[in-house]
Amino acid sequence: MKILHLDTNHQLLISQLNDLGFVNDEDYTSSKDAIEKKIQNYDGIIIRSRFSIDKTFLDAATNLKFIGRVGAGLENIDCDYATKKGITLIAAPEGNRNAVGEHALGMLLSLFNKLNKADREIRNGLWQREANRGVELDGKTIGLIGYGNMGKAFAKKLLGFNVEVLCYDIKEYVGDKNAKQVTLKELQEQADVLSIHTPQTPQTVGMINTAFINQFKKSFWFINTARGKSVVTKDLVAALQSGKILGAGLDVLEYEKSSFEDMFSSQMPEAFQYLIKAENVLLTPHVAGWTIESKEKLAQTIVDKIKAKFC
């Protein structure tokens, strides 16, 4: 079987697939059109987020048996059409779930203790202790929406903090010893912190909007390490301005392109300009799952799943 690699990944991915007897070709620079012209020669492709895999591309891939996405989500692939054509879809959420859990926890602790604000002030010659008095995580209720690989990883990281962890998920019976599964209404009545861990689907796009936010009984802190398009940013900004949301840690943004990069190629929306300046907002460039260790684990997960299915 021949595999075309469209993005660079950890070297073990190609070396181990070679050892398993696959033929591996690499093309990290050709246009999507150029790839389409030769994709019929391949049984599998490995991609991160270089371009979308749409119907036109899939129709050209007449011999394709699998698509391996070195990451957690598959929203850049027309999954329904690929499945109809008998193409196996392989993702690797197991590979970066620990990284995402650690990142979410780091964001939350940084917001609670104003670490980034205090650091900037000291670098500018300001020593303001009272203005940087923090909040403790101890005793808080953490609400998680989405309790799959990422939500479970974050809940596990919270074990030592004497917090109550609640989870809401469209699937039944996903709660465990680390998180109690509740209704969305219960979560909104009790949560001091909301962290979302959902994939990008028609149901989750625009999910965090004014109506949703106002259903929360208390003002709350918000963490998003999932997908930017789950949040209506102007509504988030309005909630930050009103105090309904006390602070936000955002690893992903509504304005990201399909490749999750190239954020600053056009004029920044007004809501984004507010986020950049807000002291109670922490921003990172979609790197929650982007650690040295996860790079290796993501690649290994893809290899293991290809081996299990096709060897």
CSV table of C-alpha atoms in Angstrom, one decimal:
chain,number,residue,atom,x,y,z
A,1,MET,CA,0.0,0.0,0.0
A,2,LYS,CA,1.2,3.5,-0.9
A,3,ILE,CA,0.8,6.4,1.5
A,4,LEU,CA,1.1,10.1,0.7
A,5,HIS,CA,2.2,12.3,3.5
A,6,LEU,CA,1.0,15.9,3.1
A,7,ASP,CA,2.4,17.5,6.3
A,8,THR,CA,5.6,16.9,8.2
A,9,ASN,CA,5.2,14.9,11.4
A,10,HIS,CA,7.4,13.1,13.9
A,11,GLN,CA,9.9,11.0,12.0
A,12,LEU,CA,8.7,7.8,13.7
A,13,LEU,CA,5.5,7.9,11.6
A,14,ILE,CA,7.3,7.3,8.3
A,15,SER,CA,10.0,5.0,9.7
A,16,GLN,CA,7.6,2.7,11.4
A,17,LEU,CA,5.3,2.6,8.4
A,18,ASN,CA,8.3,1.7,6.2
A,19,ASP,CA,9.1,-1.1,8.6
A,20,LEU,CA,5.5,-2.4,8.3
A,21,GLY,CA,6.0,-2.6,4.5
A,22,PHE,CA,4.1,0.5,3.3
A,23,VAL,CA,5.5,2.7,0.6
A,24,ASN,CA,5.7,6.3,1.8
A,25,ASP,CA,5.9,9.3,-0.4
A,26,GLU,CA,6.1,12.9,0.9
A,27,ASP,CA,4.8,16.1,-0.7
A,28,TYR,CA,4.7,19.1,1.6
A,29,THR,CA,4.6,21.9,-1.0
A,30,SER,CA,2.4,21.1,-4.0
A,31,SER,CA,-1.0,22.8,-4.4
A,32,LYS,CA,-4.2,21.0,-3.6
A,33,ASP,CA,-4.9,20.8,-7.4
A,34,ALA,CA,-1.6,19.2,-8.0
A,35,ILE,CA,-2.2,16.6,-5.3
A,36,GLU,CA,-5.6,15.8,-6.7
A,37,LYS,CA,-4.0,15.0,-10.1
A,38,LYS,CA,-1.9,12.2,-8.5
A,39,ILE,CA,-4.0,11.1,-5.5
A,40,GLN,CA,-5.4,8.1,-7.4
A,41,ASN,CA,-2.0,6.5,-7.1
A,42,TYR,CA,-2.3,6.2,-3.3
A,43,ASP,CA,-4.1,3.9,-0.8
A,44,GLY,CA,-3.7,6.3,2.1
A,45,ILE,CA,-2.9,9.9,3.0
A,46,ILE,CA,-1.6,11.4,6.2
A,47,ILE,CA,-2.5,15.0,6.9
A,48,ARG,CA,-2.7,17.5,9.7
A,49,SER,CA,-4.5,20.7,8.6
A,50,ARG,CA,-2.9,21.7,5.3
A,51,PHE,CA,-6.1,21.8,3.3
A,52,SER,CA,-9.6,20.5,3.4
A,53,ILE,CA,-10.5,17.1,2.0
A,54,ASP,CA,-13.7,17.7,0.1
A,55,LYS,CA,-15.9,15.8,-2.3
A,56,THR,CA,-13.8,16.8,-5.4
A,57,PHE,CA,-10.7,15.6,-3.8
A,58,LEU,CA,-12.3,12.3,-2.6
A,59,ASP,CA,-13.7,11.7,-6.1
A,60,ALA,CA,-10.2,12.0,-7.5
A,61,ALA,CA,-8.9,9.6,-4.8
A,62,THR,CA,-10.3,6.5,-6.5
A,63,ASN,CA,-8.0,4.0,-4.7
A,64,LEU,CA,-8.0,5.7,-1.2
A,65,LYS,CA,-8.6,3.3,1.7
A,66,PHE,CA,-7.8,5.6,4.6
A,67,ILE,CA,-7.1,9.1,5.7
A,68,GLY,CA,-5.0,9.6,8.8
A,69,ARG,CA,-5.3,13.0,10.5
A,70,VAL,CA,-2.5,13.7,13.0
A,71,GLY,CA,-4.7,15.5,15.4
A,72,ALA,CA,-7.9,15.1,17.4
A,73,GLY,CA,-10.6,16.5,15.0
A,74,LEU,CA,-11.8,15.6,11.5
A,75,GLU,CA,-13.7,18.7,10.6
A,76,ASN,CA,-11.4,19.5,7.6
A,77,ILE,CA,-12.6,16.2,6.0
A,78,ASP,CA,-16.0,15.6,4.5
A,79,CYS,CA,-16.5,12.6,6.8
A,80,ASP,CA,-19.9,11.5,5.5
A,81,TYR,CA,-18.8,11.4,1.9
A,82,ALA,CA,-15.6,9.6,2.8
A,83,THR,CA,-17.4,7.0,4.8
A,84,LYS,CA,-19.9,6.5,1.9
A,85,LYS,CA,-16.9,5.8,-0.3
A,86,GLY,CA,-15.6,3.2,2.2
A,87,ILE,CA,-12.7,5.2,3.3
A,88,THR,CA,-11.5,4.6,6.9
A,89,LEU,CA,-11.0,7.8,8.9
A,90,ILE,CA,-8.3,7.8,11.5
A,91,ALA,CA,-7.7,10.5,14.1
A,92,ALA,CA,-5.5,10.6,17.1
A,93,PRO,CA,-7.2,12.3,20.1
A,94,GLU,CA,-5.4,9.8,22.4
A,95,GLY,CA,-2.1,11.3,21.3
A,96,ASN,CA,-2.6,14.9,22.6
A,97,ARG,CA,-5.3,14.6,25.3
A,98,ASN,CA,-2.8,14.8,28.1
A,99,ALA,CA,-1.3,17.9,26.6
A,100,VAL,CA,-4.7,19.5,26.3
A,101,GLY,CA,-5.6,18.7,29.9
A,102,GLU,CA,-2.4,20.3,31.1
A,103,HIS,CA,-2.8,23.4,29.0
A,104,ALA,CA,-6.4,23.9,30.2
A,105,LEU,CA,-5.3,23.6,33.8
A,106,GLY,CA,-2.4,26.0,33.2
A,107,MET,CA,-4.7,28.6,31.6
A,108,LEU,CA,-7.1,28.3,34.5
A,109,LEU,CA,-4.5,28.7,37.2
A,110,SER,CA,-2.9,31.6,35.3
A,111,LEU,CA,-6.2,33.4,35.1
A,112,PHE,CA,-7.1,32.8,38.7
A,113,ASN,CA,-3.7,34.1,39.9
A,114,LYS,CA,-3.3,36.9,37.3
A,115,LEU,CA,0.1,35.5,36.4
A,116,ASN,CA,0.4,37.1,32.9
A,117,LYS,CA,-0.9,40.5,34.1
A,118,ALA,CA,1.5,40.5,37.1
A,119,ASP,CA,4.4,39.5,34.9
A,120,ARG,CA,3.7,42.3,32.4
A,121,GLU,CA,3.4,44.9,35.1
A,122,ILE,CA,6.7,43.9,36.8
A,123,ARG,CA,8.5,44.1,33.5
A,124,ASN,CA,7.1,47.6,33.1
A,125,GLY,CA,8.3,48.7,36.6
A,126,LEU,CA,5.0,48.2,38.5
A,127,TRP,CA,4.9,46.3,41.8
A,128,GLN,CA,1.1,46.1,42.5
A,129,ARG,CA,0.3,43.4,45.1
A,130,GLU,CA,-3.3,44.1,46.0
A,131,ALA,CA,-4.3,44.6,42.3
A,132,ASN,CA,-2.9,41.1,41.7
A,133,ARG,CA,-4.6,39.3,44.5
A,134,GLY,CA,-5.6,35.9,43.2
A,135,VAL,CA,-8.5,33.5,43.5
A,136,GLU,CA,-8.1,29.9,44.7
A,137,LEU,CA,-9.4,26.9,42.7
A,138,ASP,CA,-10.1,25.0,45.9
A,139,GLY,CA,-13.8,24.5,46.5
A,140,LYS,CA,-14.9,25.6,43.0
A,141,THR,CA,-17.2,23.7,40.7
A,142,ILE,CA,-15.8,23.0,37.3
A,143,GLY,CA,-18.2,22.3,34.5
A,144,LEU,CA,-17.0,20.5,31.4
A,145,ILE,CA,-19.0,20.3,28.2
A,146,GLY,CA,-17.9,17.3,26.2
A,147,TYR,CA,-16.5,14.4,28.1
A,148,GLY,CA,-14.4,12.4,25.7
A,149,ASN,CA,-10.7,12.1,25.5
A,150,MET,CA,-10.0,15.8,26.2
A,151,GLY,CA,-12.6,16.4,28.9
A,152,LYS,CA,-11.5,13.2,30.7
A,153,ALA,CA,-7.9,14.3,30.6
A,154,PHE,CA,-8.7,17.7,32.1
A,155,ALA,CA,-10.9,16.1,34.8
A,156,LYS,CA,-8.0,13.9,35.8
A,157,LYS,CA,-5.7,16.8,36.2
A,158,LEU,CA,-8.2,18.5,38.6
A,159,LEU,CA,-8.2,15.5,41.0
A,160,GLY,CA,-5.8,17.1,43.5
A,161,PHE,CA,-7.5,20.5,43.8
A,162,ASN,CA,-10.5,19.7,46.0
A,163,VAL,CA,-13.0,20.8,43.3
A,164,GLU,CA,-16.3,19.3,42.2
A,165,VAL,CA,-16.2,18.4,38.5
A,166,LEU,CA,-19.4,18.2,36.5
A,167,CYS,CA,-19.7,17.0,32.9
A,168,TYR,CA,-22.4,17.3,30.3
A,169,ASP,CA,-22.2,15.3,27.1
A,170,ILE,CA,-24.7,14.2,24.4
A,171,LYS,CA,-23.7,10.6,25.1
A,172,GLU,CA,-25.2,8.9,28.1
A,173,TYR,CA,-23.2,7.2,30.9
A,174,VAL,CA,-19.9,8.9,30.2
A,175,GLY,CA,-19.4,10.2,33.8
A,176,ASP,CA,-16.8,8.5,35.9
A,177,LYS,CA,-15.0,8.8,39.3
A,178,ASN,CA,-13.4,12.1,38.1
A,179,ALA,CA,-16.6,13.8,36.9
A,180,LYS,CA,-20.3,13.6,37.7
A,181,GLN,CA,-22.5,13.6,34.6
A,182,VAL,CA,-25.4,16.1,34.9
A,183,THR,CA,-27.9,17.9,32.7
A,184,LEU,CA,-26.9,21.1,31.0
A,185,LYS,CA,-29.3,23.0,33.2
A,186,GLU,CA,-27.6,21.5,36.3
A,187,LEU,CA,-24.2,22.4,35.0
A,188,GLN,CA,-25.3,26.0,34.3
A,189,GLU,CA,-26.8,26.4,37.8
A,190,GLN,CA,-23.7,25.2,39.6
A,191,ALA,CA,-20.5,25.9,37.6
A,192,ASP,CA,-17.9,28.5,38.6
A,193,VAL,CA,-15.8,27.5,35.6
A,194,LEU,CA,-16.8,26.3,32.2
A,195,SER,CA,-14.4,24.5,30.0
A,196,ILE,CA,-15.5,23.1,26.6
A,197,HIS,CA,-14.1,19.9,25.0
A,198,THR,CA,-16.3,19.4,22.0
A,199,PRO,CA,-15.5,18.7,18.4
A,200,GLN,CA,-16.6,21.1,15.7
A,201,THR,CA,-20.0,19.9,14.4
A,202,PRO,CA,-23.2,21.7,13.2
A,203,GLN,CA,-24.5,21.4,16.8
A,204,THR,CA,-21.4,23.0,18.4
A,205,VAL,CA,-20.7,25.9,16.0
A,206,GLY,CA,-21.9,29.1,17.7
A,207,MET,CA,-22.9,27.1,20.8
A,208,ILE,CA,-21.4,29.6,23.3
A,209,ASN,CA,-23.5,32.7,22.6
A,210,THR,CA,-25.4,35.3,24.7
A,211,ALA,CA,-28.4,33.2,25.3
A,212,PHE,CA,-26.3,30.3,26.4
A,213,ILE,CA,-24.1,32.4,28.6
A,214,ASN,CA,-27.0,34.0,30.3
A,215,GLN,CA,-28.4,30.6,31.4
A,216,PHE,CA,-25.5,30.4,33.9
A,217,LYS,CA,-26.7,31.2,37.5
A,218,LYS,CA,-23.3,32.6,38.5
A,219,SER,CA,-20.6,34.7,36.8
A,220,PHE,CA,-18.0,32.2,35.7
A,221,TRP,CA,-14.6,31.7,34.1
A,222,PHE,CA,-14.3,30.3,30.6
A,223,ILE,CA,-11.7,28.0,29.0
A,224,ASN,CA,-11.7,27.0,25.4
A,225,THR,CA,-9.1,24.5,24.2
A,226,ALA,CA,-11.6,22.9,21.7
A,227,ARG,CA,-12.6,24.8,18.6
A,228,GLY,CA,-12.9,28.5,18.0
A,229,LYS,CA,-16.1,28.4,16.0
A,230,SER,CA,-17.9,27.0,19.0
A,231,VAL,CA,-17.9,30.6,20.5
A,232,VAL,CA,-19.6,33.7,19.1
A,233,THR,CA,-16.7,36.0,20.0
A,234,LYS,CA,-18.7,39.3,20.1
A,235,ASP,CA,-21.1,37.6,22.6
A,236,LEU,CA,-18.1,36.5,24.7
A,237,VAL,CA,-16.7,40.0,24.7
A,238,ALA,CA,-20.1,41.4,25.8
A,239,ALA,CA,-20.1,38.9,28.7
A,240,LEU,CA,-16.6,39.9,29.6
A,241,GLN,CA,-17.6,43.5,29.6
A,242,SER,CA,-20.6,42.9,31.8
A,243,GLY,CA,-18.8,40.7,34.2
A,244,LYS,CA,-20.9,37.7,33.5
A,245,ILE,CA,-17.7,36.0,32.3
A,246,LEU,CA,-14.9,36.8,34.8
A,247,GLY,CA,-12.1,35.8,32.6
A,248,ALA,CA,-11.3,33.7,29.5
A,249,GLY,CA,-8.5,31.4,28.5
A,250,LEU,CA,-8.7,30.9,24.7
A,251,ASP,CA,-6.4,28.6,22.8
A,252,VAL,CA,-8.7,28.7,19.8
A,253,LEU,CA,-10.5,31.5,18.1
A,254,GLU,CA,-13.5,31.9,15.8
A,255,TYR,CA,-11.4,33.8,13.3
A,256,GLU,CA,-8.9,30.9,12.6
A,257,LYS,CA,-8.7,29.8,9.0
A,258,SER,CA,-9.3,26.1,8.1
A,259,SER,CA,-5.6,25.4,8.5
A,260,PHE,CA,-5.7,26.8,12.0
A,261,GLU,CA,-3.0,29.3,11.0
A,262,ASP,CA,-2.7,32.6,9.1
A,263,MET,CA,-4.7,34.6,11.7
A,264,PHE,CA,-3.4,38.0,10.8
A,265,SER,CA,-3.7,38.1,7.1
A,266,SER,CA,-6.9,40.3,7.2
A,267,GLN,CA,-8.1,43.1,9.4
A,268,MET,CA,-8.8,42.0,12.9
A,269,PRO,CA,-12.4,42.1,14.0
A,270,GLU,CA,-13.4,44.5,16.7
A,271,ALA,CA,-14.1,41.7,19.2
A,272,PHE,CA,-10.6,40.2,18.6
A,273,GLN,CA,-9.0,43.6,19.2
A,274,TYR,CA,-10.8,43.7,22.6
A,275,LEU,CA,-9.5,40.3,23.5
A,276,ILE,CA,-5.9,41.2,22.7
A,277,LYS,CA,-6.1,44.2,25.1
A,278,ALA,CA,-8.1,42.6,27.9
A,279,GLU,CA,-6.2,41.9,31.1
A,280,ASN,CA,-8.5,39.0,32.1
A,281,VAL,CA,-8.1,37.2,28.8
A,282,LEU,CA,-5.3,34.7,28.1
A,283,LEU,CA,-4.6,33.8,24.4
A,284,THR,CA,-2.5,31.0,22.9
A,285,PRO,CA,-2.1,30.1,19.2
A,286,HIS,CA,-3.9,26.7,19.1
A,287,VAL,CA,-1.1,24.9,20.9
A,288,ALA,CA,-3.0,23.1,23.7
A,289,GLY,CA,-2.2,19.8,22.1
A,290,TRP,CA,1.1,20.9,20.6
A,291,THR,CA,3.8,19.6,22.9
A,292,ILE,CA,7.1,17.9,22.2
A,293,GLU,CA,5.6,14.7,23.8
A,294,SER,CA,2.3,14.9,21.9
A,295,LYS,CA,4.1,15.2,18.6
A,296,GLU,CA,5.5,11.8,19.1
A,297,LYS,CA,2.3,10.3,20.7
A,298,LEU,CA,0.1,11.6,17.9
A,299,ALA,CA,2.3,10.0,15.3
A,300,GLN,CA,2.5,6.7,17.2
A,301,THR,CA,-1.3,6.6,17.6
A,302,ILE,CA,-1.7,7.0,13.8
A,303,VAL,CA,0.8,4.2,13.2
A,304,ASP,CA,-0.8,1.9,15.7
A,305,LYS,CA,-4.3,2.4,14.2
A,306,ILE,CA,-3.1,1.9,10.6
A,307,LYS,CA,-1.3,-1.3,11.8
A,308,ALA,CA,-4.4,-2.6,13.5
A,309,LYS,CA,-6.6,-2.0,10.5
A,310,PHE,CA,-4.4,-2.8,7.5
A,311,CYS,CA,-1.7,-5.2,8.6
